[in-house]
Short mmCIF file of C-alpha atoms in Angstrom, two decimals:
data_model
loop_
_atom_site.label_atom_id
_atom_site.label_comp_id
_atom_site.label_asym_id
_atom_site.label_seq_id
_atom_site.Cartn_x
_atom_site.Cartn_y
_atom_site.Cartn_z
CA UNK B 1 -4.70 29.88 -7.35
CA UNK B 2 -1.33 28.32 -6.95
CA UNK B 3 -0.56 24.47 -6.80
CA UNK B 4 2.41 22.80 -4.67
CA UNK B 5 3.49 20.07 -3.05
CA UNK B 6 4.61 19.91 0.40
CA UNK B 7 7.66 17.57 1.47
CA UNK B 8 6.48 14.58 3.54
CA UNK B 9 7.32 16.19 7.34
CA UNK B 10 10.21 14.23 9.42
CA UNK B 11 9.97 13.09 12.66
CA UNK B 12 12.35 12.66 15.72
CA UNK B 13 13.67 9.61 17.34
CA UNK B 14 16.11 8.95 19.57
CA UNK B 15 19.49 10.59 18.81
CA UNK B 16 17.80 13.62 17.25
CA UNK B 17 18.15 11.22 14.20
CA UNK B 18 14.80 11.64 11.73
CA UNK B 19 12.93 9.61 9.26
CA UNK B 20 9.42 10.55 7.62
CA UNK B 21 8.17 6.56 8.54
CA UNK B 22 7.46 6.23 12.14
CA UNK B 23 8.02 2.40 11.98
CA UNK B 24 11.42 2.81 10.04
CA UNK B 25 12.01 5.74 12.60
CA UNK B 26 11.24 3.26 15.86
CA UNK B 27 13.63 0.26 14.12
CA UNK B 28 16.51 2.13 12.92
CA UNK B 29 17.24 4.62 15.75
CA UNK B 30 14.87 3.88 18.83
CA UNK B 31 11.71 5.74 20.35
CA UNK B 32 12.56 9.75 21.21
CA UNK B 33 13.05 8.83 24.71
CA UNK B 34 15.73 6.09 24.71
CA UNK B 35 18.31 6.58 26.99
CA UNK B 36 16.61 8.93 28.94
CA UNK B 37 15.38 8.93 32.68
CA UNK B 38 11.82 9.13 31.73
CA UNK B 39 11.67 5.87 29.34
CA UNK B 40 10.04 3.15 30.57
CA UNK B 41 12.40 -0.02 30.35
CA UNK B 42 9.46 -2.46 32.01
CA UNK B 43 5.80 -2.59 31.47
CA UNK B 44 3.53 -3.93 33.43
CA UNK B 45 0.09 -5.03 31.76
CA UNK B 46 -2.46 -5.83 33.46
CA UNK B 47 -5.64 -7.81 31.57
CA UNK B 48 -9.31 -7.93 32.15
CA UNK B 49 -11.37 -10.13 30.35
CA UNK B 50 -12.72 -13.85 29.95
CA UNK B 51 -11.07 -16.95 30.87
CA UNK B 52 -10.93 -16.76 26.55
CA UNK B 53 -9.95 -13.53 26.38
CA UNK B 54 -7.24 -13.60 28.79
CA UNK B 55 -5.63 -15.99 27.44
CA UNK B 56 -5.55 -15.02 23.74
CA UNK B 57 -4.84 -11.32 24.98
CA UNK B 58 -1.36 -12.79 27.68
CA UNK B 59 -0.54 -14.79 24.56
CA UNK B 60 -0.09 -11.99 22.08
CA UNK B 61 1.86 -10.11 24.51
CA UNK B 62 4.30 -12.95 24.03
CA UNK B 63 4.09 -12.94 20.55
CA UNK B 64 4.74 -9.12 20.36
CA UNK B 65 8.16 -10.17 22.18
CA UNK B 66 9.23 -12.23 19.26
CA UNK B 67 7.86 -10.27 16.47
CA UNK B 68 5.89 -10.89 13.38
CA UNK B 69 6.39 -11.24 9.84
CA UNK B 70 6.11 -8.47 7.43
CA UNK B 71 2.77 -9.03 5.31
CA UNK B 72 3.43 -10.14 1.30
CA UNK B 73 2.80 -7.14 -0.25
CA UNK B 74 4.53 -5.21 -3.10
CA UNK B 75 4.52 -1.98 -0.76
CA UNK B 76 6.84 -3.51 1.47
CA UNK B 77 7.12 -0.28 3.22
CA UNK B 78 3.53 -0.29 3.79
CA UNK B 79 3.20 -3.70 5.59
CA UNK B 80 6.76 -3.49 7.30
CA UNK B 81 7.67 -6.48 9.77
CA UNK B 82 7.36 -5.95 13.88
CA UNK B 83 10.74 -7.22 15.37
CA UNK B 84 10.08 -7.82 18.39
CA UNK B 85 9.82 -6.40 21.81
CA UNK B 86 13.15 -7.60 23.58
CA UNK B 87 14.88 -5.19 25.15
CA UNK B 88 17.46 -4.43 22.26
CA UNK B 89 14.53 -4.67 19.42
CA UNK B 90 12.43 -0.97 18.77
CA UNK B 91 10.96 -0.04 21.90
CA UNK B 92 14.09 -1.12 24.05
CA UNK B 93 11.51 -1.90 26.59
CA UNK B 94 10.13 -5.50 28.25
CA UNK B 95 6.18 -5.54 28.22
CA UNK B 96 5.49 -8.04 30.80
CA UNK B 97 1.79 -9.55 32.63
CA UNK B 98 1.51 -12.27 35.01
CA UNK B 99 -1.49 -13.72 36.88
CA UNK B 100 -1.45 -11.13 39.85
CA UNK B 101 -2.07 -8.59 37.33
CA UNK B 102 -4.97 -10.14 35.29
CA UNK B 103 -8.62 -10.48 36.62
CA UNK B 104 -11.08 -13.23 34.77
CA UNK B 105 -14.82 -12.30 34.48
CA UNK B 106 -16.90 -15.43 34.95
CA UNK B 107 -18.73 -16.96 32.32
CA UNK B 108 -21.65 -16.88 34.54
CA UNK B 109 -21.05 -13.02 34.70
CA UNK B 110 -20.70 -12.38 30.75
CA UNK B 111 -24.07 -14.63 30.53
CA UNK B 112 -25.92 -12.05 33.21
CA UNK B 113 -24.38 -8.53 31.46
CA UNK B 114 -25.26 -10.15 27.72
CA UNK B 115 -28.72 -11.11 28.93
CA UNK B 116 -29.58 -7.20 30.08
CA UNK B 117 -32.24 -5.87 27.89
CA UNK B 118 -31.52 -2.75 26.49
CA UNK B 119 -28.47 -1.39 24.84
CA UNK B 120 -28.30 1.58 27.70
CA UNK B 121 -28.46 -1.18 30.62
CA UNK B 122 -26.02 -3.21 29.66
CA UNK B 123 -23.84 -0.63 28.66
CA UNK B 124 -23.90 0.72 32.54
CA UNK B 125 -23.76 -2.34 33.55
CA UNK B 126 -20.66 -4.03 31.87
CA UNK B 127 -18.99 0.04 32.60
CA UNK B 128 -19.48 -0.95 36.65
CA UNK B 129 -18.14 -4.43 36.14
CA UNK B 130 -15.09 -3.22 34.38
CA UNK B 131 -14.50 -0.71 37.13
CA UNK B 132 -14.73 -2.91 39.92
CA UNK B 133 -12.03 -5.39 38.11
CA UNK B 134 -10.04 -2.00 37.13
CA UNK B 135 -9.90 -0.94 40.93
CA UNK B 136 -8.82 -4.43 42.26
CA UNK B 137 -5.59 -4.01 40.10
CA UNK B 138 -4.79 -0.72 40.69
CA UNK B 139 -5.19 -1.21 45.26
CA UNK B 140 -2.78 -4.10 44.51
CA UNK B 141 0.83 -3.65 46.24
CA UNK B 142 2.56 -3.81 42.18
CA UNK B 143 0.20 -1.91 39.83
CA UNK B 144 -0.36 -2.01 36.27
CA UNK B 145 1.47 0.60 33.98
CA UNK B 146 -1.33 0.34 31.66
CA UNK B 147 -4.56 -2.54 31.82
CA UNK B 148 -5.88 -3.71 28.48
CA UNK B 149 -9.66 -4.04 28.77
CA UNK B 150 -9.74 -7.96 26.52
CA UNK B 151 -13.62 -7.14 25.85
CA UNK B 152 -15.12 -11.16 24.67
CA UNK B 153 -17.62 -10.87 21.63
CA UNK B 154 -20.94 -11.47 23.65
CA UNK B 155 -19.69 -7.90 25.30
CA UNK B 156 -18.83 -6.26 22.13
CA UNK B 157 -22.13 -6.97 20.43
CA UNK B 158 -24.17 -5.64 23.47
CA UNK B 159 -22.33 -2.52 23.68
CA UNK B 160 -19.72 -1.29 20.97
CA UNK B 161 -21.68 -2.59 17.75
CA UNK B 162 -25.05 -2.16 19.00
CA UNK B 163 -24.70 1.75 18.77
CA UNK B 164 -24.95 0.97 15.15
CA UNK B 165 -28.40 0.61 14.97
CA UNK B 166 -28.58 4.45 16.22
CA UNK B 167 -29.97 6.46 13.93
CA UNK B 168 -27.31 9.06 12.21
CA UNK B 169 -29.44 12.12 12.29
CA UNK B 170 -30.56 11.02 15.95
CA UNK B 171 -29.18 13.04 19.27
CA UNK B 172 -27.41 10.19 21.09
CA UNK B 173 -27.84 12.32 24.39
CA UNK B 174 -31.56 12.15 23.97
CA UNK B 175 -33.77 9.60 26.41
CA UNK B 176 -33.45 6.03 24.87
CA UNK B 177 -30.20 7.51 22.81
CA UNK B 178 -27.52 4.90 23.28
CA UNK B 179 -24.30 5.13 25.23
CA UNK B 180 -20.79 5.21 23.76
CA UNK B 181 -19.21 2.31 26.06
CA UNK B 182 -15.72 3.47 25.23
CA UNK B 183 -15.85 6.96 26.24
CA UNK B 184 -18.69 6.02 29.95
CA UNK B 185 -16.01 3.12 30.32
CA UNK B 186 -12.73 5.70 29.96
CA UNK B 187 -14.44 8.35 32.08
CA UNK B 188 -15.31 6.18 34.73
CA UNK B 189 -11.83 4.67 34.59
CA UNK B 190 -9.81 7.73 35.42
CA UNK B 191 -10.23 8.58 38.37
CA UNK B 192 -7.65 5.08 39.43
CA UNK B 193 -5.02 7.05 37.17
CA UNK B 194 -4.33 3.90 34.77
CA UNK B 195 -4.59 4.08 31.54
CA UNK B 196 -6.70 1.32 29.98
CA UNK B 197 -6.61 0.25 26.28
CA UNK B 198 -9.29 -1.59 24.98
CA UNK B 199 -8.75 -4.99 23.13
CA UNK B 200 -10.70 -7.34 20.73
CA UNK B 201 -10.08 -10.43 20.12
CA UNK B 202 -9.33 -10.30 15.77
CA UNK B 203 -5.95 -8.53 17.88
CA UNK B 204 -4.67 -11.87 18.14
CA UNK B 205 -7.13 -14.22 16.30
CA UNK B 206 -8.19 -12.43 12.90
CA UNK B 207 -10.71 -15.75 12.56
CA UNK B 208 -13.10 -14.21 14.73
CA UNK B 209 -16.31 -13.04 13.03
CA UNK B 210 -17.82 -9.91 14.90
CA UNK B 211 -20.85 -8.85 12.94
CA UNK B 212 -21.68 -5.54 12.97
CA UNK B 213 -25.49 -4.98 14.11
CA UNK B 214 -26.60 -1.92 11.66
CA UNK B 215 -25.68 -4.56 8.50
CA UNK B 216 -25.93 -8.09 9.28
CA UNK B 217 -23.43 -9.34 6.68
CA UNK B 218 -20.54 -6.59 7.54
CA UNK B 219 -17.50 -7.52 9.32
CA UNK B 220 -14.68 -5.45 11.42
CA UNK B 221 -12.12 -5.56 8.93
CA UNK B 222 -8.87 -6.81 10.37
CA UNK B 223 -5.40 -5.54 9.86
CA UNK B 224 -2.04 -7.88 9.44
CA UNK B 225 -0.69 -8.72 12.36
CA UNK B 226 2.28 -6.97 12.07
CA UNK B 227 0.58 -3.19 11.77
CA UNK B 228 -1.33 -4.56 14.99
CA UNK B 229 1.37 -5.28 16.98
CA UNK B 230 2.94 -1.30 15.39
CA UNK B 231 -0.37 0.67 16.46
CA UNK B 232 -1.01 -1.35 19.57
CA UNK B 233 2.52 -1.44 21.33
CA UNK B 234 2.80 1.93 19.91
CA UNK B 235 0.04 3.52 21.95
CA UNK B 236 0.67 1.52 24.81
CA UNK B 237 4.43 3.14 24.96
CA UNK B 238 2.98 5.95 25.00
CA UNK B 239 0.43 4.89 27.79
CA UNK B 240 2.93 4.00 30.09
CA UNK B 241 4.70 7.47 29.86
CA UNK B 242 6.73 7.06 26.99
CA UNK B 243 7.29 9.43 24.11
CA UNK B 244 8.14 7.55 20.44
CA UNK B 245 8.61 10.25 18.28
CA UNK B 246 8.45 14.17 18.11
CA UNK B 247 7.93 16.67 16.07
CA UNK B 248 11.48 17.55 14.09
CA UNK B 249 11.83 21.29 14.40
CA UNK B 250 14.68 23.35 13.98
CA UNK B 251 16.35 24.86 16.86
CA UNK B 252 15.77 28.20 15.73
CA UNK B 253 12.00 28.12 14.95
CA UNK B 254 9.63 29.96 18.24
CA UNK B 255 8.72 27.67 21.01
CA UNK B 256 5.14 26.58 19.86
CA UNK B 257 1.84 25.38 21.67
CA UNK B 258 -0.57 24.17 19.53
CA UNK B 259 -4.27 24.15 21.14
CA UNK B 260 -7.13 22.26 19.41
CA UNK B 261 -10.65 23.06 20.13
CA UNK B 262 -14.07 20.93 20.09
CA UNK B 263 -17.82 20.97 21.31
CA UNK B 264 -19.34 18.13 22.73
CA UNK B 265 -22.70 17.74 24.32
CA UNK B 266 -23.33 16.54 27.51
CA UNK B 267 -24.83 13.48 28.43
CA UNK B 268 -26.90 14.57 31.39
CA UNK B 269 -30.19 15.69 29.12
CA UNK B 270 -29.58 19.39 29.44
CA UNK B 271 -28.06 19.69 26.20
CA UNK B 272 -25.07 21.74 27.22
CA UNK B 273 -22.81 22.08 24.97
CA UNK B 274 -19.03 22.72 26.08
CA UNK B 275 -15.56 23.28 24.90
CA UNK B 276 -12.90 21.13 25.32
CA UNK B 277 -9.34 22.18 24.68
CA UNK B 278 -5.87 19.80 23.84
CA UNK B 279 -2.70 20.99 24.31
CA UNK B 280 0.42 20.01 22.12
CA UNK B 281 4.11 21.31 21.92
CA UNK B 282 6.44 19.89 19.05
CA UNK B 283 7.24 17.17 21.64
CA UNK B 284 4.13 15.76 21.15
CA UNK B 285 2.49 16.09 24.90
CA UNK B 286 -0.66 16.74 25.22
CA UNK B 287 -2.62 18.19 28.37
CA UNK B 288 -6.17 18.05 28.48
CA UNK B 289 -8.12 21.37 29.80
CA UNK B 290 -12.12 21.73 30.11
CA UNK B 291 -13.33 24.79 29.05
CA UNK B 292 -16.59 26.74 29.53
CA UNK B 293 -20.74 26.27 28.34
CA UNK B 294 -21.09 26.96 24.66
CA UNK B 295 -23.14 30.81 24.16
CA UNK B 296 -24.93 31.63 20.90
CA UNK B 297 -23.13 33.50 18.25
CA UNK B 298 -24.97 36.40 17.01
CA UNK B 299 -22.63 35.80 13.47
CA UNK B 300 -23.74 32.40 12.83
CA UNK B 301 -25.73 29.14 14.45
CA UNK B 302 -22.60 27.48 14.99
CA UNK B 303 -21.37 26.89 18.74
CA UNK B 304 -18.79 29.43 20.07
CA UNK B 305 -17.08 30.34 23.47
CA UNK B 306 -17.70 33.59 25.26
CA UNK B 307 -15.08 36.58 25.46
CA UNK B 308 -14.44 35.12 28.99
CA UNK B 309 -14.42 31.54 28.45
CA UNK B 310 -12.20 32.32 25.43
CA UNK B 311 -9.61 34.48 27.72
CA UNK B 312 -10.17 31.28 30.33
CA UNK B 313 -8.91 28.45 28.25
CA UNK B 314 -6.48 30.13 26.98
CA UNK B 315 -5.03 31.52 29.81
CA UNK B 316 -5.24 28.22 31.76
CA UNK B 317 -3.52 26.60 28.57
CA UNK B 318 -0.53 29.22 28.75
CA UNK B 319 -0.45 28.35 32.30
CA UNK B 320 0.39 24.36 32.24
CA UNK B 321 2.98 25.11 29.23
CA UNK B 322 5.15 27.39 31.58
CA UNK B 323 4.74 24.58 34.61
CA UNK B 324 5.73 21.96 31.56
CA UNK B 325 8.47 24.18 29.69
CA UNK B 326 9.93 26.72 32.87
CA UNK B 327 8.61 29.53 30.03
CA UNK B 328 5.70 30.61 28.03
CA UNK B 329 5.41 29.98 24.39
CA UNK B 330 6.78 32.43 21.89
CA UNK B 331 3.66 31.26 19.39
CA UNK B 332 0.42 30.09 20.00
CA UNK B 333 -1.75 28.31 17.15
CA UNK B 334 -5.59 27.67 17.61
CA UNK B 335 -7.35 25.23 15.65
CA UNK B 336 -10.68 25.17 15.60
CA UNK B 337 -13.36 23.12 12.92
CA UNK B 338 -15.92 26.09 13.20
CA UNK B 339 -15.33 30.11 12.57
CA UNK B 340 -14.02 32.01 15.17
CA UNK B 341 -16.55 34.75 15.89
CA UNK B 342 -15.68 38.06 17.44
CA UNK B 343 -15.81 37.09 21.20
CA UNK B 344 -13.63 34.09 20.72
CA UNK B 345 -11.26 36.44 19.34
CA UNK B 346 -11.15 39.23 21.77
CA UNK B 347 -11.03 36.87 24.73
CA UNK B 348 -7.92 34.98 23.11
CA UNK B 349 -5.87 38.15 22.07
CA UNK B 350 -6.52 39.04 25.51
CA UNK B 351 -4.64 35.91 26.93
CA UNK B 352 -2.27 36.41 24.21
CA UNK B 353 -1.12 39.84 24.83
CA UNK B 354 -1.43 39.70 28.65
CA UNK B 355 1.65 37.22 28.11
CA UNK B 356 3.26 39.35 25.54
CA UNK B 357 3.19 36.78 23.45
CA UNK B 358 3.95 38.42 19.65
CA UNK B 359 2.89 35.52 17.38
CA UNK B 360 -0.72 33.60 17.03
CA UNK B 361 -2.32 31.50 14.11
CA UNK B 362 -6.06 31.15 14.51
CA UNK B 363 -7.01 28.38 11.64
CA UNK B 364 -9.93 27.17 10.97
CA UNK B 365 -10.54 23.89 9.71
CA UNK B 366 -12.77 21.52 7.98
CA UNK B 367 -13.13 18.82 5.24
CA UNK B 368 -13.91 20.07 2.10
CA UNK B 369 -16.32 18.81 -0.60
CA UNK B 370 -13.74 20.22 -3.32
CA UNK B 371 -11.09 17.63 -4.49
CA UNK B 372 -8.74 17.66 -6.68
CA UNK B 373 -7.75 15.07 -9.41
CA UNK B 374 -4.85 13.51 -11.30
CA UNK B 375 -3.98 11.98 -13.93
CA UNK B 376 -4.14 7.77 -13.60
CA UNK B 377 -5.91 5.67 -11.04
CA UNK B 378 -4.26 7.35 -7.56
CA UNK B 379 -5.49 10.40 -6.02
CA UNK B 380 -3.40 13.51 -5.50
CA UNK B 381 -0.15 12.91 -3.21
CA UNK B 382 -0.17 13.65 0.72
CA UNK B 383 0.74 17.37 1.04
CA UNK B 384 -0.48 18.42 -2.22
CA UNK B 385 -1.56 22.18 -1.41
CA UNK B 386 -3.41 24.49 -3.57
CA UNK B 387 -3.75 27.86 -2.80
CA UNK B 388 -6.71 29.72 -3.28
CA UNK B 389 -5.81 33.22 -1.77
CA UNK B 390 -3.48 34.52 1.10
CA UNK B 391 -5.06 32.91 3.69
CA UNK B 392 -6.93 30.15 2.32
CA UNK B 393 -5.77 26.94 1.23
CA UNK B 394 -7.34 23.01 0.46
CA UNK B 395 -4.31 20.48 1.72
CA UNK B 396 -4.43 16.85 1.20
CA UNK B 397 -3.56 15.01 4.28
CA UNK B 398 -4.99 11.55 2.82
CA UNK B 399 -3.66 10.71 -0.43
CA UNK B 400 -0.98 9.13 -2.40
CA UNK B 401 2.70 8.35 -0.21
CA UNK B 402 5.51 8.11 -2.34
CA UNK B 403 7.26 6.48 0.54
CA UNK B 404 4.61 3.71 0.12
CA UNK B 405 4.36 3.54 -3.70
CA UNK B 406 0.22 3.50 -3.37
CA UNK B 407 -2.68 5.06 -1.79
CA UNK B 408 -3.03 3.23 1.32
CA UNK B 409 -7.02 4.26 2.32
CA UNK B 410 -9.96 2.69 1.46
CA UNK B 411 -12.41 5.74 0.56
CA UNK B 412 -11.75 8.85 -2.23
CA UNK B 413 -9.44 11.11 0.08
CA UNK B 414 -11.14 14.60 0.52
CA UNK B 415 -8.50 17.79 1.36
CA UNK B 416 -8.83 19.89 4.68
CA UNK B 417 -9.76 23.78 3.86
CA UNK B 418 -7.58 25.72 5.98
CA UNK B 419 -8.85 29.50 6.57
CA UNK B 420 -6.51 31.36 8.28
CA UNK B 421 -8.44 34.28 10.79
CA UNK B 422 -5.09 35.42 11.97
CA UNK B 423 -2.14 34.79 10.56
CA UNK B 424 1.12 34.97 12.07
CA UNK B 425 3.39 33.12 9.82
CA UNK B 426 3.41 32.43 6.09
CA UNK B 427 0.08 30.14 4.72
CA UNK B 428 3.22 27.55 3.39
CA UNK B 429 4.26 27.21 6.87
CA UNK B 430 1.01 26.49 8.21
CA UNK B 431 0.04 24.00 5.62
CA UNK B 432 3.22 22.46 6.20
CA UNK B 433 3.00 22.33 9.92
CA UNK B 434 -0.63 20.69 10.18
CA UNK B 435 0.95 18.00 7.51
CA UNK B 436 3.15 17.37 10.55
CA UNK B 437 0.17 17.59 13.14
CA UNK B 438 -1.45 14.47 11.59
CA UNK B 439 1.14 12.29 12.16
CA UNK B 440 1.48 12.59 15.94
CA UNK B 441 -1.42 10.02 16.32
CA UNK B 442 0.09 7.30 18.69
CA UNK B 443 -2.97 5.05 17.86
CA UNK B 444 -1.95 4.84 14.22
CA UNK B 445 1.60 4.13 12.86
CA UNK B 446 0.89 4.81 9.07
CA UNK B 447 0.56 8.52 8.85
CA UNK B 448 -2.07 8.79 6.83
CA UNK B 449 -4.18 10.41 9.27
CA UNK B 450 -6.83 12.66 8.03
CA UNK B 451 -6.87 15.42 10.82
CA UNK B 452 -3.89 17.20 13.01
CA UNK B 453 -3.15 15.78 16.22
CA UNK B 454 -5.30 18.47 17.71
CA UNK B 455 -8.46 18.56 16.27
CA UNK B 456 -8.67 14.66 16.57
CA UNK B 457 -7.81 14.69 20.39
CA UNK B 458 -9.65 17.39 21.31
CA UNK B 459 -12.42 15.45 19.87
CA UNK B 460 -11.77 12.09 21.68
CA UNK B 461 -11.63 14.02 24.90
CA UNK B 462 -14.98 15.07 23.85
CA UNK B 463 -16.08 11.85 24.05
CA UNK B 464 -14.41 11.15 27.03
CA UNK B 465 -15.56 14.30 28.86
CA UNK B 466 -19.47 14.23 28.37
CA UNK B 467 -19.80 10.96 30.80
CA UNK B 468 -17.59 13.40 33.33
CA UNK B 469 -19.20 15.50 35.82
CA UNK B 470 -18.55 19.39 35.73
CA UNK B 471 -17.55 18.92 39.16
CA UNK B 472 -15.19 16.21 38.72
CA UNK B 473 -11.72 16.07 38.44
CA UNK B 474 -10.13 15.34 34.73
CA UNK B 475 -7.15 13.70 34.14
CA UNK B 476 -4.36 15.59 32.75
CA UNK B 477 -2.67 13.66 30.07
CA UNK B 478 -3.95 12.84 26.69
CA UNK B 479 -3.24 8.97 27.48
CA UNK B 480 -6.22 8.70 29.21
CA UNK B 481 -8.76 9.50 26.61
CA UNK B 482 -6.92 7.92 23.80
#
């Protein structure tokens, strides 16, 4: 065994100028895409919610455009201040709603969807009433770049926090199972082509008290206002077709597309499991594919793809990088949270070398019950790495931040266990490179994200995907499962 530490990875902003902070990044040199043809420069929001709702929701978009205070801490690099939103401040890029782009459910309405019985009801429901607001804005002559969904608390107890009562070990597919409203609402949602980003109301009024259902005295805990304003802007920027940061890579590394793969079950009580692929390249888009019907393994009980299915995704995959890039990938990494069994590999070496493409990583990866300890009251840094044999390794991706002077989770971090199945480049390099892969989470500013980019997504689109027919059409871009 063999301990290291891996440097924090940089990002890229605009300029080609890096920083490992993605706030510091965004203030000091601009999102990736500034001065470029594709960054947005105006934003259109458009709001659905309560009278209540709409109001606190237009409000904090103005407050975004002046900024807000950095929290008192003594990580002040933790709890940075938001500067702002006018057009020479971060994003370099108005965000701007006005009446015609806002619909107001009425109180009589929120009464009739909180009075439904049953959490599966009222779920479907509030999901058709959303959609029929969502599909006013986007027929309208000026649509909405992006609509934020400004859900009021009778809503949010009825539907988000009454899954809580589920039971943990029970199949949420199963009859009387309840319904994730964020993923029916998203599914349903896509087919106007407008990204929607839900909204509570602690966003701009942290006085709110939203109990949670499965523990009667818990609350949502709330972040500063600041680090709202970061994540939420953040991910709407990206919404709207913007790109804040990238991947920094050097010039002369291979052209890389980085494929995550997940299982999710259906929701239409046949208990069909499928695969779900997401798509990456070091500038951070990612391109959602649907893959084929999970097959039993005869290695273990875990779900798998067949040797065609395998070749499939792949294949398809390859296929939208060259439409995207103008060429195919010199590298391809898979990431996967299960083993890859024999058929999964002989269907994606068969994409592979159909392409001639010479270099693949196939890793494996899950959290591990082994952690590691040190000395004092911190856990191990971010990036710590310790080898256990040429192609196994554990890798903290929560811990410690120098950059932040503290550990900035709540919970004992636990490592990832990364088992290579084929390896194409050095175990450091791959370590190194999912380090990077968790910070390319536009829903979270801090970097301390557990997971890489792709393993997270693919499971998001997951959740997404179930509530979408096999014979429906999927949106393309990550944006719209996010």
């Amino acid at each position: 065994m063999r301990l290291s530490h891996l440097a924090e990875p940089e990002l890229e902003f605009a300029g080609g100028l890096r920083h490992t902070d993605i706030r510091f990044g965004v203030m000091d040199y601009g999102p990736f895409d500034l001065n470029t043809q594709s960054a947005p420069n105006r934003i259109k929001l458009g709001i659905i919610g309560s009278a209540e709702t709409l109001e606190g929701t237009a409000k904090w978009v103005q407050s975004c455009s002046e900024g807000f205070e950095a929290k008192p801490s003594r990580q002040p690099n933790l709890f940075p201040a938001f500067p702002g939103l006018r057009n020479d401040e971060t994003f370099h890029c108005d965000f701007f709603t006005s009446s015609e782009l806002q619909r107001s459910l009425p109180s009589k309405e929120i009464g009739r969807l909180a009075a439904i019985p049953g959490q599966r009801e009222v779920t479907r429901a509030v999901v058709e009433s959303m959609v029929e607001e969502i599909s006013v804005l986007a027929e309208q002559t000026v649509k909405p770049d992006v609509i934020l969904i400004a859900l009021p608390v009778e809503i949010i107890e009825r539907t988000v926090n009454a899954r809580e009562t589920l039971d943990e070990d029970k199949d949420e597919t199963e009859a009387g199972g309840d319904l994730d409203f964020r993923g029916m609402l998203k599914a349903a949602a896509m087919q106007f082509r407008i990204p929607i980003q839900l909204i509570w109301p602690t966003t701009y009024d942290p006085s709110y008290r939203i109990s949670r259902k499965l523990k009667e005295s818990s609350q949502r805990r709330t972040q500063d206002a600041a680090t709202i304003a970061w994540n939420l802007v953040t991910a709407i920027y990206y919404k709207a077709g913007g790109l804040p940061w990238r991947l920094a890579r050097d010039a002369r590394e291979r052209r890389t597309s980085f494929v995550g793969l997940s299982f999710y079950r259906s929701i239409d009580g046949e208990y069909v499991h499928t695969s779900t692929a997401q798509m990456f390249d070091e500038r951070g888009e990612g391109l959602i594919l649907r893959g084929g019907r999970m097959v039993e393994s005869e290695e273990d009980r875990s779900p798998h793809l067949s040797a065609e299915d395998a070749y499939t995704l792949l294949r398809d995959s390859l296929k939208v990088f060259r439409k995207q890039h103008d060429h195919y990938p010199a590298r391809v990494v898979l990431h996967k949270t299960s083993k890859f069994d024999r058929n999964e590999l002989d269907g994606f070496h068969k994409a592979i070398d159909e392409r001639d493409i010479d270099y693949a990583d196939f890793i494996w990866i899950r959290k591990s019950m082994t952690r590691l300890y040190r000395l004092g009251v911190y856990p191990p840094l971010r990036g710590s790495l310790l080898r256990i044999d040429k192609d196994q390794a554990l890798l903290y991706t929560k811990g410690s931040v120098e950059f932040f002077r503290t550990y900035p989770g709540m919970y004992i971090p636990r490592p990832l266990l990364l088992r290579c199945q084929v390896l194409g480049q050095p175990l450091q390099h791959i370590a190194h490179e999912t380090l990077a892969l968790t910070k390319m989470n536009w829903n979270n500013t801090q970097f301390d994200n557990g997971l890489p980019i792709t393993i997270a997504a693919a499971r998001q689109v997951g959740e997404v995907l179930k509530y979408v027919g096999e014979d429906q059409e999927i949106a393309p871009r990550y944006s719209f499962y996010m």
